[in-house]
Amino acid sequence: MVFGMPTIKASTLLNIGIAVFEAVGSPRYEAEIVSSSLVEADLAGVHSHGVMRIPYYVEHVREGLIKPGARVEIVRETSTTAIIDGGGGFGQVAGRRASEIAVSKALSHGISAVAVVNTGHIGRLGEYTLYIAENGMVGLGFCTTYRASVAPYGGRGRRLSTAPISIAAPSSRFPFLLDYATSIVAEGKLRLKYLSREPTPEAWIVDAQGRLSMDPSDFYERGGALLPFGGYKGYALAMAVEILSGILVGAGFPCSGCYKGMNSILLIALDPSVFVGRDVFVNDVSKYIEAMKSTPPAEGFLEVLVPGELEYRSREEKLKTGVPVEDEVWARIRRTIVELGLDLDRLLSEATPP
Ligand code: NAD
């Protein structure tokens, strides 16, 4: 057993996740997809969407918000589009299916748009655009989530979801990956601060009275709202994301009171073959990345980074060194394992010392 803040091998975390999700009713393939999605997020350094979600997903199953083993089916389809109903199951299963279909349709037709509705939390939106980029295409992703938690610019009530957006493109170094919430931070990051009882580094919240706040409990205990990033520009982008991945695909919008499911997404795949050509595209994106990286650093910076670079480096490093797991997150995971009657010591036997 490991106490304190442990660093755990990705393969051990993967096994823990698989065991937990099988214990709450997922078939093996589903447990593997969900667990690997969470571990990949931790490897990329996106801990807000990593194994910290395990206890929350178990709660969602208990509350009936996620149905293990749900049937994922295409409910509407053309040669370039599809709408997938996730059956109220784990979002990662429907999300992965959507990205595979998006790639296969774009391979045949140059472009595709595939939506997922009625599904649980899909995790990191970038997982799906990255899959499209790894298949040589440009991936665009938009996601609406069921909880209105963000205030419109100039407002103090919760109306928008954190509505993430992602765009990925292949290069010869590492994939370009834009992947972020249109709120000032993803809600999971605020939750990590709340759990560790830390203030936020700047005002991430507007409290119930409309004052800027750095205290996470103003959000979790006193009805405050997250701010959109970039003032009115982030607010506009959040609305655009919800129009594309909520209203357009038939899931609705979160503050309506009748949004369907926990997440809905729209993925668009563009094959460079029908534009500039795949080789030219990859070559030019690689040169473009180099152009950014060759910028002399500004005061206070060591280097210019390109979107996707931190995640790529983090994965390379953590595959070797293991994944650090916050104390509080680790305590919750351990409690979940014990509550489910799983053998904690056996699951941890591969853990590396901190
Ligand atoms: P973030 O603010 O950490 O931004 C991450 C993005 O910024 C990445 O593209 C990263 O490569 C880039 N980046 C970071 N530092 C950079 C630098 N110095 N130079 C250039 N680029 C840099 O992301 P976030 O808003 O906290 O979102 C985290 C994750 O949460 C995302 O994966 C998102 O998809 C996910 N999310 C999911 C849901 C859901 O309901 N499923 C909701 C919201 C967010």
mmCIF file of C-alpha atoms and ligand atoms in Angstrom:
data_model
loop_
_atom_site.group_PDB
_atom_site.id
_atom_site.type_symbol
_atom_site.label_atom_id
_atom_site.label_comp_id
_atom_site.label_asym_id
_atom_site.label_seq_id
_atom_site.Cartn_x
_atom_site.Cartn_y
_atom_site.Cartn_z
ATOM 1 C CA MET A 1 0.000 0.000 0.000
ATOM 2 C CA VAL A 2 1.211 3.547 -0.668
ATOM 3 C CA PHE A 3 0.573 6.523 1.632
ATOM 4 C CA GLY A 4 1.174 10.221 0.923
ATOM 5 C CA MET A 5 1.255 11.680 -2.587
ATOM 6 C CA PRO A 6 2.204 8.691 -4.686
ATOM 7 C CA THR A 7 3.568 8.496 -8.193
ATOM 8 C CA ILE A 8 1.934 5.536 -9.828
ATOM 9 C CA LYS A 9 2.702 3.725 -13.049
ATOM 10 C CA ALA A 10 0.197 4.428 -15.810
ATOM 11 C CA SER A 11 -0.356 0.669 -16.219
ATOM 12 C CA THR A 12 -1.291 0.336 -12.524
ATOM 13 C CA LEU A 13 -3.749 3.230 -12.740
ATOM 14 C CA LEU A 14 -5.194 1.649 -15.862
ATOM 15 C CA ASN A 15 -5.764 -1.630 -13.997
ATOM 16 C CA ILE A 16 -7.344 0.178 -11.044
ATOM 17 C CA GLY A 17 -9.766 1.970 -13.374
ATOM 18 C CA ILE A 18 -10.642 -1.228 -15.244
ATOM 19 C CA ALA A 19 -11.319 -3.086 -11.975
ATOM 20 C CA VAL A 20 -13.504 -0.249 -10.629
ATOM 21 C CA PHE A 21 -15.582 0.145 -13.782
ATOM 22 C CA GLU A 22 -16.050 -3.616 -14.149
ATOM 23 C CA ALA A 23 -17.168 -3.679 -10.500
ATOM 24 C CA VAL A 24 -19.921 -1.130 -11.224
ATOM 25 C CA GLY A 25 -21.205 -3.138 -14.184
ATOM 26 C CA SER A 26 -19.165 -2.219 -17.264
ATOM 27 C CA PRO A 27 -18.215 -4.968 -19.687
ATOM 28 C CA ARG A 28 -14.434 -5.361 -20.004
ATOM 29 C CA TYR A 29 -14.084 -3.422 -23.314
ATOM 30 C CA GLU A 30 -15.982 -0.459 -21.844
ATOM 31 C CA ALA A 31 -13.975 -0.491 -18.592
ATOM 32 C CA GLU A 32 -10.790 -0.464 -20.693
ATOM 33 C CA ILE A 33 -11.931 2.464 -22.868
ATOM 34 C CA VAL A 34 -13.010 4.607 -19.891
ATOM 35 C CA SER A 35 -9.980 3.808 -17.759
ATOM 36 C CA SER A 36 -7.516 4.415 -20.596
ATOM 37 C CA SER A 37 -9.207 7.753 -21.374
ATOM 38 C CA LEU A 38 -8.689 8.905 -17.766
ATOM 39 C CA VAL A 39 -5.097 7.650 -17.582
ATOM 40 C CA GLU A 40 -4.261 9.283 -20.937
ATOM 41 C CA ALA A 41 -5.556 12.599 -19.530
ATOM 42 C CA ASP A 42 -3.235 12.225 -16.519
ATOM 43 C CA LEU A 43 -0.342 11.311 -18.799
ATOM 44 C CA ALA A 44 -1.016 14.474 -20.796
ATOM 45 C CA GLY A 45 -0.940 16.425 -17.526
ATOM 46 C CA VAL A 46 -4.687 17.187 -17.677
ATOM 47 C CA HIS A 47 -5.321 15.877 -14.155
ATOM 48 C CA SER A 48 -8.749 17.533 -13.965
ATOM 49 C CA HIS A 49 -9.891 14.839 -16.437
ATOM 50 C CA GLY A 50 -7.750 12.022 -15.155
ATOM 51 C CA VAL A 51 -8.222 9.340 -12.502
ATOM 52 C CA MET A 52 -9.625 11.951 -10.104
ATOM 53 C CA ARG A 53 -12.849 11.288 -12.021
ATOM 54 C CA ILE A 54 -13.030 7.610 -10.974
ATOM 55 C CA PRO A 55 -15.000 8.221 -7.726
ATOM 56 C CA TYR A 56 -17.243 10.741 -9.486
ATOM 57 C CA TYR A 57 -18.046 8.314 -12.311
ATOM 58 C CA VAL A 58 -18.907 5.656 -9.707
ATOM 59 C CA GLU A 59 -21.266 8.181 -8.061
ATOM 60 C CA HIS A 60 -22.780 8.985 -11.465
ATOM 61 C CA VAL A 61 -23.466 5.270 -11.999
ATOM 62 C CA ARG A 62 -25.075 4.997 -8.540
ATOM 63 C CA GLU A 63 -27.193 8.094 -9.230
ATOM 64 C CA GLY A 64 -28.308 6.650 -12.593
ATOM 65 C CA LEU A 65 -26.603 9.454 -14.549
ATOM 66 C CA ILE A 66 -24.380 6.902 -16.356
ATOM 67 C CA LYS A 67 -25.590 3.437 -17.399
ATOM 68 C CA PRO A 68 -22.769 0.874 -17.677
ATOM 69 C CA GLY A 69 -23.010 -1.346 -20.761
ATOM 70 C CA ALA A 70 -25.328 1.100 -22.576
ATOM 71 C CA ARG A 71 -26.009 0.471 -26.255
ATOM 72 C CA VAL A 72 -24.370 3.041 -28.531
ATOM 73 C CA GLU A 73 -26.224 3.400 -31.829
ATOM 74 C CA ILE A 74 -26.292 5.562 -34.932
ATOM 75 C CA VAL A 75 -29.742 7.160 -35.068
ATOM 76 C CA ARG A 76 -29.304 9.272 -38.210
ATOM 77 C CA GLU A 77 -26.728 9.032 -40.974
ATOM 78 C CA THR A 78 -25.675 10.350 -44.379
ATOM 79 C CA SER A 79 -22.437 9.679 -46.272
ATOM 80 C CA THR A 80 -20.719 12.573 -44.463
ATOM 81 C CA THR A 81 -22.664 12.920 -41.195
ATOM 82 C CA ALA A 82 -23.962 10.841 -38.312
ATOM 83 C CA ILE A 83 -25.748 11.331 -35.023
ATOM 84 C CA ILE A 84 -24.867 8.742 -32.396
ATOM 85 C CA ASP A 85 -27.060 8.099 -29.365
ATOM 86 C CA GLY A 86 -24.842 7.122 -26.446
ATOM 87 C CA GLY A 87 -27.727 5.388 -24.619
ATOM 88 C CA GLY A 88 -26.925 7.327 -21.441
ATOM 89 C CA GLY A 89 -23.684 5.343 -21.048
ATOM 90 C CA PHE A 90 -20.052 6.311 -20.534
ATOM 91 C CA GLY A 91 -19.268 9.202 -22.890
ATOM 92 C CA GLN A 92 -15.838 7.848 -23.774
ATOM 93 C CA VAL A 93 -17.381 4.837 -25.534
ATOM 94 C CA ALA A 94 -19.663 6.923 -27.758
ATOM 95 C CA GLY A 95 -16.916 9.553 -28.214
ATOM 96 C CA ARG A 96 -14.440 6.983 -29.450
ATOM 97 C CA ARG A 97 -17.016 5.492 -31.834
ATOM 98 C CA ALA A 98 -17.788 9.014 -33.152
ATOM 99 C CA SER A 99 -14.131 9.774 -33.831
ATOM 100 C CA GLU A 100 -13.686 6.473 -35.677
ATOM 101 C CA ILE A 101 -16.759 7.159 -37.810
ATOM 102 C CA ALA A 102 -15.617 10.754 -38.455
ATOM 103 C CA VAL A 103 -12.255 9.494 -39.727
ATOM 104 C CA SER A 104 -13.764 6.787 -41.912
ATOM 105 C CA LYS A 105 -16.324 9.143 -43.539
ATOM 106 C CA ALA A 106 -13.722 11.873 -44.102
ATOM 107 C CA LEU A 107 -11.405 9.312 -45.713
ATOM 108 C CA SER A 108 -14.111 8.606 -48.292
ATOM 109 C CA HIS A 109 -15.505 12.133 -48.734
ATOM 110 C CA GLY A 110 -12.877 14.608 -47.529
ATOM 111 C CA ILE A 111 -15.055 15.970 -44.735
ATOM 112 C CA SER A 112 -17.371 14.617 -42.070
ATOM 113 C CA ALA A 113 -19.374 15.851 -39.092
ATOM 114 C CA VAL A 114 -20.396 13.365 -36.403
ATOM 115 C CA ALA A 115 -22.389 14.149 -33.270
ATOM 116 C CA VAL A 116 -22.923 12.273 -30.020
ATOM 117 C CA VAL A 117 -25.985 12.926 -27.868
ATOM 118 C CA ASN A 118 -27.433 11.387 -24.707
ATOM 119 C CA THR A 119 -24.185 10.321 -23.154
ATOM 120 C CA GLY A 120 -22.151 10.589 -19.933
ATOM 121 C CA HIS A 121 -19.058 12.754 -19.445
ATOM 122 C CA ILE A 122 -16.769 12.323 -22.462
ATOM 123 C CA GLY A 123 -13.606 13.332 -20.581
ATOM 124 C CA ARG A 124 -11.052 15.383 -22.461
ATOM 125 C CA LEU A 125 -12.433 16.685 -25.748
ATOM 126 C CA GLY A 126 -8.893 16.715 -27.166
ATOM 127 C CA GLU A 127 -8.785 12.917 -26.977
ATOM 128 C CA TYR A 128 -11.131 12.748 -29.971
ATOM 129 C CA THR A 129 -9.621 15.516 -32.102
ATOM 130 C CA LEU A 130 -6.200 14.023 -31.412
ATOM 131 C CA TYR A 131 -7.411 10.660 -32.717
ATOM 132 C CA ILE A 132 -8.486 12.416 -35.934
ATOM 133 C CA ALA A 133 -5.079 14.177 -36.187
ATOM 134 C CA GLU A 134 -3.274 10.876 -35.563
ATOM 135 C CA ASN A 135 -5.119 9.637 -38.636
ATOM 136 C CA GLY A 136 -3.618 12.452 -40.725
ATOM 137 C CA MET A 137 -6.590 14.848 -40.661
ATOM 138 C CA VAL A 138 -7.628 18.069 -38.997
ATOM 139 C CA GLY A 139 -10.051 17.418 -36.146
ATOM 140 C CA LEU A 140 -12.448 20.002 -34.754
ATOM 141 C CA GLY A 141 -14.451 19.301 -31.618
ATOM 142 C CA PHE A 142 -17.180 21.145 -29.761
ATOM 143 C CA CYS A 143 -18.820 19.989 -26.540
ATOM 144 C CA THR A 144 -21.792 21.062 -24.454
ATOM 145 C CA THR A 145 -22.138 19.807 -20.897
ATOM 146 C CA TYR A 146 -25.332 19.413 -18.876
ATOM 147 C CA ARG A 147 -24.482 21.749 -16.025
ATOM 148 C CA ALA A 148 -24.889 25.479 -16.454
ATOM 149 C CA SER A 149 -21.957 26.748 -14.395
ATOM 150 C CA VAL A 150 -20.642 29.808 -16.258
ATOM 151 C CA ALA A 151 -21.968 33.358 -16.197
ATOM 152 C CA PRO A 152 -22.469 35.232 -19.476
ATOM 153 C CA TYR A 153 -20.169 38.268 -19.778
ATOM 154 C CA GLY A 154 -21.613 40.989 -17.585
ATOM 155 C CA GLY A 155 -23.944 38.606 -15.714
ATOM 156 C CA ARG A 156 -23.839 36.897 -12.303
ATOM 157 C CA GLY A 157 -25.971 33.787 -12.811
ATOM 158 C CA ARG A 158 -25.090 30.339 -14.222
ATOM 159 C CA ARG A 159 -26.251 30.072 -17.841
ATOM 160 C CA LEU A 160 -23.523 28.430 -19.949
ATOM 161 C CA SER A 161 -21.654 25.161 -19.577
ATOM 162 C CA THR A 162 -17.852 25.117 -19.640
ATOM 163 C CA ALA A 163 -18.350 24.336 -23.369
ATOM 164 C CA PRO A 164 -14.879 23.138 -24.435
ATOM 165 C CA ILE A 165 -13.507 23.508 -27.939
ATOM 166 C CA SER A 166 -10.664 21.564 -29.529
ATOM 167 C CA ILE A 167 -8.782 21.660 -32.835
ATOM 168 C CA ALA A 168 -5.959 19.246 -33.653
ATOM 169 C CA ALA A 169 -3.685 18.935 -36.675
ATOM 170 C CA PRO A 170 -0.839 16.523 -37.474
ATOM 171 C CA SER A 171 2.794 17.619 -37.701
ATOM 172 C CA SER A 172 6.101 15.790 -37.914
ATOM 173 C CA ARG A 173 7.068 16.818 -34.311
ATOM 174 C CA PHE A 174 3.897 16.514 -32.221
ATOM 175 C CA PRO A 175 0.247 17.195 -33.043
ATOM 176 C CA PHE A 176 -0.972 20.775 -32.757
ATOM 177 C CA LEU A 177 -3.668 20.543 -30.091
ATOM 178 C CA LEU A 178 -5.918 23.369 -28.994
ATOM 179 C CA ASP A 179 -8.109 21.929 -26.239
ATOM 180 C CA TYR A 180 -9.761 24.049 -23.590
ATOM 181 C CA ALA A 181 -12.930 25.043 -21.857
ATOM 182 C CA THR A 182 -14.417 28.388 -22.846
ATOM 183 C CA SER A 183 -14.766 29.077 -19.110
ATOM 184 C CA ILE A 184 -11.702 30.666 -17.516
ATOM 185 C CA VAL A 185 -10.698 27.131 -16.413
ATOM 186 C CA ALA A 186 -12.314 23.706 -16.671
ATOM 187 C CA GLU A 187 -14.568 23.072 -13.651
ATOM 188 C CA GLY A 188 -12.367 20.091 -12.648
ATOM 189 C CA LYS A 189 -9.468 22.506 -12.008
ATOM 190 C CA LEU A 190 -11.620 24.626 -9.715
ATOM 191 C CA ARG A 191 -12.691 21.412 -7.955
ATOM 192 C CA LEU A 192 -9.052 20.436 -7.370
ATOM 193 C CA LYS A 193 -8.492 23.827 -5.678
ATOM 194 C CA TYR A 194 -11.668 23.379 -3.623
ATOM 195 C CA LEU A 195 -10.628 19.866 -2.513
ATOM 196 C CA SER A 196 -7.184 21.077 -1.484
ATOM 197 C CA ARG A 197 -8.715 24.206 0.153
ATOM 198 C CA GLU A 198 -6.579 26.590 -1.888
ATOM 199 C CA PRO A 199 -7.616 29.965 -3.354
ATOM 200 C CA THR A 200 -7.530 30.294 -7.143
ATOM 201 C CA PRO A 201 -4.497 32.201 -8.525
ATOM 202 C CA GLU A 202 -6.749 34.928 -9.940
ATOM 203 C CA ALA A 203 -10.505 35.579 -9.970
ATOM 204 C CA TRP A 204 -12.056 32.529 -11.665
ATOM 205 C CA ILE A 205 -15.475 33.128 -10.151
ATOM 206 C CA VAL A 206 -18.155 35.742 -9.859
ATOM 207 C CA ASP A 207 -19.973 35.240 -6.541
ATOM 208 C CA ALA A 208 -23.746 35.221 -6.112
ATOM 209 C CA GLN A 209 -23.675 39.008 -5.605
ATOM 210 C CA GLY A 210 -21.693 39.542 -8.816
ATOM 211 C CA ARG A 211 -18.297 40.260 -7.194
ATOM 212 C CA LEU A 212 -15.064 38.740 -8.516
ATOM 213 C CA SER A 213 -13.820 35.953 -6.230
ATOM 214 C CA MET A 214 -10.782 33.692 -5.729
ATOM 215 C CA ASP A 215 -12.542 31.462 -3.185
ATOM 216 C CA PRO A 216 -13.723 28.122 -4.729
ATOM 217 C CA SER A 217 -16.363 27.730 -1.998
ATOM 218 C CA ASP A 218 -18.159 30.771 -3.474
ATOM 219 C CA PHE A 219 -18.842 28.428 -6.404
ATOM 220 C CA TYR A 220 -19.441 25.111 -4.599
ATOM 221 C CA GLU A 221 -21.268 26.384 -1.510
ATOM 222 C CA ARG A 222 -22.705 29.822 -2.248
ATOM 223 C CA GLY A 223 -24.139 29.839 -5.768
ATOM 224 C CA GLY A 224 -21.383 31.710 -7.607
ATOM 225 C CA ALA A 225 -20.542 31.107 -11.273
ATOM 226 C CA LEU A 226 -17.348 30.518 -13.258
ATOM 227 C CA LEU A 227 -16.288 33.364 -15.548
ATOM 228 C CA PRO A 228 -15.902 32.886 -19.310
ATOM 229 C CA PHE A 229 -12.273 33.271 -20.498
ATOM 230 C CA GLY A 230 -11.333 36.458 -22.334
ATOM 231 C CA GLY A 231 -14.384 38.484 -21.326
ATOM 232 C CA TYR A 232 -17.009 38.876 -24.046
ATOM 233 C CA LYS A 233 -14.873 36.987 -26.592
ATOM 234 C CA GLY A 234 -14.916 33.767 -24.537
ATOM 235 C CA TYR A 235 -18.617 34.297 -23.833
ATOM 236 C CA ALA A 236 -19.333 34.546 -27.576
ATOM 237 C CA LEU A 237 -17.267 31.423 -28.279
ATOM 238 C CA ALA A 238 -19.098 29.502 -25.517
ATOM 239 C CA MET A 239 -22.443 30.352 -27.122
ATOM 240 C CA ALA A 240 -21.114 29.272 -30.547
ATOM 241 C CA VAL A 241 -19.893 25.959 -29.052
ATOM 242 C CA GLU A 242 -23.300 25.279 -27.481
ATOM 243 C CA ILE A 243 -25.133 26.190 -30.691
ATOM 244 C CA LEU A 244 -22.965 23.647 -32.598
ATOM 245 C CA SER A 245 -22.728 20.816 -30.083
ATOM 246 C CA GLY A 246 -25.993 21.282 -28.208
ATOM 247 C CA ILE A 247 -28.750 22.939 -30.222
ATOM 248 C CA LEU A 248 -27.692 21.802 -33.741
ATOM 249 C CA VAL A 249 -27.402 18.142 -32.745
ATOM 250 C CA GLY A 250 -30.721 18.032 -30.869
ATOM 251 C CA ALA A 251 -29.431 17.914 -27.280
ATOM 252 C CA GLY A 252 -30.653 21.420 -26.456
ATOM 253 C CA PHE A 253 -28.815 23.859 -24.202
ATOM 254 C CA PRO A 254 -27.927 23.431 -20.520
ATOM 255 C CA CYS A 255 -29.803 26.330 -18.922
ATOM 256 C CA SER A 256 -33.076 25.311 -20.633
ATOM 257 C CA GLY A 257 -33.786 22.710 -17.959
ATOM 258 C CA CYS A 258 -34.318 20.032 -20.620
ATOM 259 C CA TYR A 259 -30.808 19.392 -21.971
ATOM 260 C CA LYS A 260 -30.478 15.677 -22.846
ATOM 261 C CA GLY A 261 -27.631 13.635 -21.307
ATOM 262 C CA MET A 262 -24.487 14.857 -19.541
ATOM 263 C CA ASN A 263 -22.421 15.806 -22.627
ATOM 264 C CA SER A 264 -23.070 16.190 -26.332
ATOM 265 C CA ILE A 265 -20.382 16.689 -28.934
ATOM 266 C CA LEU A 266 -19.875 17.562 -32.569
ATOM 267 C CA LEU A 267 -16.702 16.338 -34.259
ATOM 268 C CA ILE A 268 -15.621 17.545 -37.695
ATOM 269 C CA ALA A 269 -12.858 15.836 -39.659
ATOM 270 C CA LEU A 270 -11.161 17.506 -42.646
ATOM 271 C CA ASP A 271 -8.871 15.434 -44.860
ATOM 272 C CA PRO A 272 -5.965 17.572 -46.176
ATOM 273 C CA SER A 273 -5.958 15.323 -49.277
ATOM 274 C CA VAL A 274 -8.912 17.277 -50.670
ATOM 275 C CA PHE A 275 -7.228 20.599 -49.871
ATOM 276 C CA VAL A 276 -3.473 21.171 -50.105
ATOM 277 C CA GLY A 277 -2.497 17.471 -49.963
ATOM 278 C CA ARG A 278 -1.489 15.452 -46.870
ATOM 279 C CA ASP A 279 2.294 15.630 -47.230
ATOM 280 C CA VAL A 280 2.357 19.360 -47.970
ATOM 281 C CA PHE A 281 -0.002 20.011 -45.067
ATOM 282 C CA VAL A 282 2.032 18.083 -42.492
ATOM 283 C CA ASN A 283 5.245 19.650 -43.787
ATOM 284 C CA ASP A 284 3.846 23.187 -43.631
ATOM 285 C CA VAL A 285 2.244 22.741 -40.191
ATOM 286 C CA SER A 286 5.629 21.477 -38.955
ATOM 287 C CA LYS A 287 7.368 24.574 -40.403
ATOM 288 C CA TYR A 288 4.660 26.762 -38.897
ATOM 289 C CA ILE A 289 5.277 25.217 -35.451
ATOM 290 C CA GLU A 290 9.027 25.831 -35.892
ATOM 291 C CA ALA A 291 8.293 29.466 -36.766
ATOM 292 C CA MET A 292 6.445 29.870 -33.461
ATOM 293 C CA LYS A 293 9.146 28.089 -31.511
ATOM 294 C CA SER A 294 11.909 30.211 -33.004
ATOM 295 C CA THR A 295 10.369 33.357 -31.478
ATOM 296 C CA PRO A 296 12.762 34.855 -28.900
ATOM 297 C CA PRO A 297 11.177 34.473 -25.433
ATOM 298 C CA ALA A 298 9.638 37.528 -23.805
ATOM 299 C CA GLU A 299 10.677 38.656 -20.331
ATOM 300 C CA GLY A 300 9.726 36.044 -17.745
ATOM 301 C CA PHE A 301 9.498 33.203 -20.293
ATOM 302 C CA LEU A 302 12.049 30.509 -21.091
ATOM 303 C CA GLU A 303 10.660 29.539 -24.485
ATOM 304 C CA VAL A 304 7.606 29.791 -26.726
ATOM 305 C CA LEU A 305 5.402 26.707 -26.515
ATOM 306 C CA VAL A 306 2.938 25.541 -29.122
ATOM 307 C CA PRO A 307 -0.543 24.216 -28.196
ATOM 308 C CA GLY A 308 -0.219 20.464 -27.690
ATOM 309 C CA GLU A 309 3.480 20.586 -26.819
ATOM 310 C CA LEU A 310 3.058 20.469 -23.026
ATOM 311 C CA GLU A 311 0.697 17.496 -23.279
ATOM 312 C CA TYR A 312 3.063 15.680 -25.623
ATOM 313 C CA ARG A 313 6.102 16.271 -23.393
ATOM 314 C CA SER A 314 4.145 15.363 -20.278
ATOM 315 C CA ARG A 315 3.086 12.033 -21.794
ATOM 316 C CA GLU A 316 6.628 11.146 -22.854
ATOM 317 C CA GLU A 317 7.932 11.921 -19.360
ATOM 318 C CA LYS A 318 5.141 10.327 -17.280
ATOM 319 C CA LEU A 319 5.251 7.101 -19.257
ATOM 320 C CA LYS A 320 8.762 6.754 -17.822
ATOM 321 C CA THR A 321 8.344 8.295 -14.351
ATOM 322 C CA GLY A 322 4.710 7.533 -13.483
ATOM 323 C CA VAL A 323 1.722 9.761 -12.761
ATOM 324 C CA PRO A 324 1.655 11.900 -9.589
ATOM 325 C CA VAL A 325 -1.755 11.696 -7.890
ATOM 326 C CA GLU A 326 -2.899 14.401 -5.441
ATOM 327 C CA ASP A 327 -3.300 13.183 -1.833
ATOM 328 C CA GLU A 328 -7.015 13.975 -1.625
ATOM 329 C CA VAL A 329 -7.702 12.407 -5.021
ATOM 330 C CA TRP A 330 -5.748 9.314 -4.020
ATOM 331 C CA ALA A 331 -7.667 9.035 -0.722
ATOM 332 C CA ARG A 332 -10.971 9.154 -2.620
ATOM 333 C CA ILE A 333 -9.869 6.527 -5.119
ATOM 334 C CA ARG A 334 -8.726 4.251 -2.285
ATOM 335 C CA ARG A 335 -12.080 4.696 -0.521
ATOM 336 C CA THR A 336 -13.922 3.833 -3.732
ATOM 337 C CA ILE A 337 -11.832 0.684 -4.214
ATOM 338 C CA VAL A 338 -12.530 -0.448 -0.640
ATOM 339 C CA GLU A 339 -16.260 0.367 -0.864
ATOM 340 C CA LEU A 340 -16.528 -1.782 -3.978
ATOM 341 C CA GLY A 341 -14.922 -4.685 -2.116
ATOM 342 C CA LEU A 342 -11.886 -4.783 -4.415
ATOM 343 C CA ASP A 343 -8.470 -5.975 -3.276
ATOM 344 C CA LEU A 344 -6.599 -2.701 -2.770
ATOM 345 C CA ASP A 345 -3.202 -4.289 -2.123
ATOM 346 C CA ARG A 346 -3.395 -6.471 -5.204
ATOM 347 C CA LEU A 347 -4.349 -3.499 -7.389
ATOM 348 C CA LEU A 348 -1.517 -1.455 -5.918
ATOM 349 C CA SER A 349 1.128 -4.127 -6.127
ATOM 350 C CA GLU A 350 2.566 -2.502 -9.228
ATOM 351 C CA ALA A 351 2.717 1.028 -7.698
ATOM 352 C CA THR A 352 6.165 2.604 -7.711
ATOM 353 C CA PRO A 353 7.439 4.340 -4.561
ATOM 354 C CA PRO A 354 6.807 8.128 -4.373
HETATM 355 P P1 NAD B 1 -6.146 24.822 -20.286
HETATM 356 O O1 NAD B 1 -6.575 26.150 -19.842
HETATM 357 O O2 NAD B 1 -5.156 24.087 -19.466
HETATM 358 O O3 NAD B 1 -5.594 24.979 -21.768
HETATM 359 C C1 NAD B 1 -5.059 23.863 -22.411
HETATM 360 C C2 NAD B 1 -4.708 24.248 -23.815
HETATM 361 O O4 NAD B 1 -3.789 25.336 -23.822
HETATM 362 C C3 NAD B 1 -4.007 23.117 -24.544
HETATM 363 O O5 NAD B 1 -4.312 23.218 -25.897
HETATM 364 C C4 NAD B 1 -2.539 23.433 -24.271
HETATM 365 O O6 NAD B 1 -1.657 22.817 -25.199
HETATM 366 C C5 NAD B 1 -2.559 24.931 -24.423
HETATM 367 N N1 NAD B 1 -1.472 25.592 -23.711
HETATM 368 C C6 NAD B 1 -1.233 25.579 -22.382
HETATM 369 N N2 NAD B 1 -0.142 26.336 -22.095
HETATM 370 C C7 NAD B 1 0.303 26.837 -23.256
HETATM 371 C C8 NAD B 1 1.400 27.692 -23.622
HETATM 372 N N3 NAD B 1 2.228 28.188 -22.716
HETATM 373 N N4 NAD B 1 1.560 27.991 -24.921
HETATM 374 C C9 NAD B 1 0.722 27.485 -25.853
HETATM 375 N N5 NAD B 1 -0.340 26.691 -25.576
HETATM 376 C C10 NAD B 1 -0.539 26.373 -24.292
HETATM 377 O O7 NAD B 1 -7.418 23.857 -20.511
HETATM 378 P P2 NAD B 1 -8.773 23.814 -19.681
HETATM 379 O O8 NAD B 1 -9.712 24.868 -20.123
HETATM 380 O O9 NAD B 1 -8.455 23.740 -18.241
HETATM 381 O O10 NAD B 1 -9.372 22.415 -20.153
HETATM 382 C C11 NAD B 1 -8.781 21.192 -19.696
HETATM 383 C C12 NAD B 1 -9.477 20.012 -20.298
HETATM 384 O O11 NAD B 1 -10.825 19.950 -19.854
HETATM 385 C C13 NAD B 1 -9.562 19.967 -21.812
HETATM 386 O O12 NAD B 1 -9.052 18.702 -22.202
HETATM 387 C C14 NAD B 1 -11.055 20.042 -22.127
HETATM 388 O O13 NAD B 1 -11.453 19.314 -23.261
HETATM 389 C C15 NAD B 1 -11.629 19.413 -20.890
HETATM 390 N N6 NAD B 1 -13.037 19.758 -20.630
HETATM 391 C C16 NAD B 1 -13.986 18.773 -20.707
HETATM 392 C C17 NAD B 1 -15.311 19.063 -20.412
HETATM 393 C C18 NAD B 1 -16.369 17.999 -20.450
HETATM 394 O O14 NAD B 1 -17.464 18.223 -19.963
HETATM 395 N N7 NAD B 1 -16.154 16.861 -21.008
HETATM 396 C C19 NAD B 1 -15.674 20.368 -20.059
HETATM 397 C C20 NAD B 1 -14.678 21.350 -20.009
HETATM 398 C C21 NAD B 1 -13.356 21.037 -20.286
#
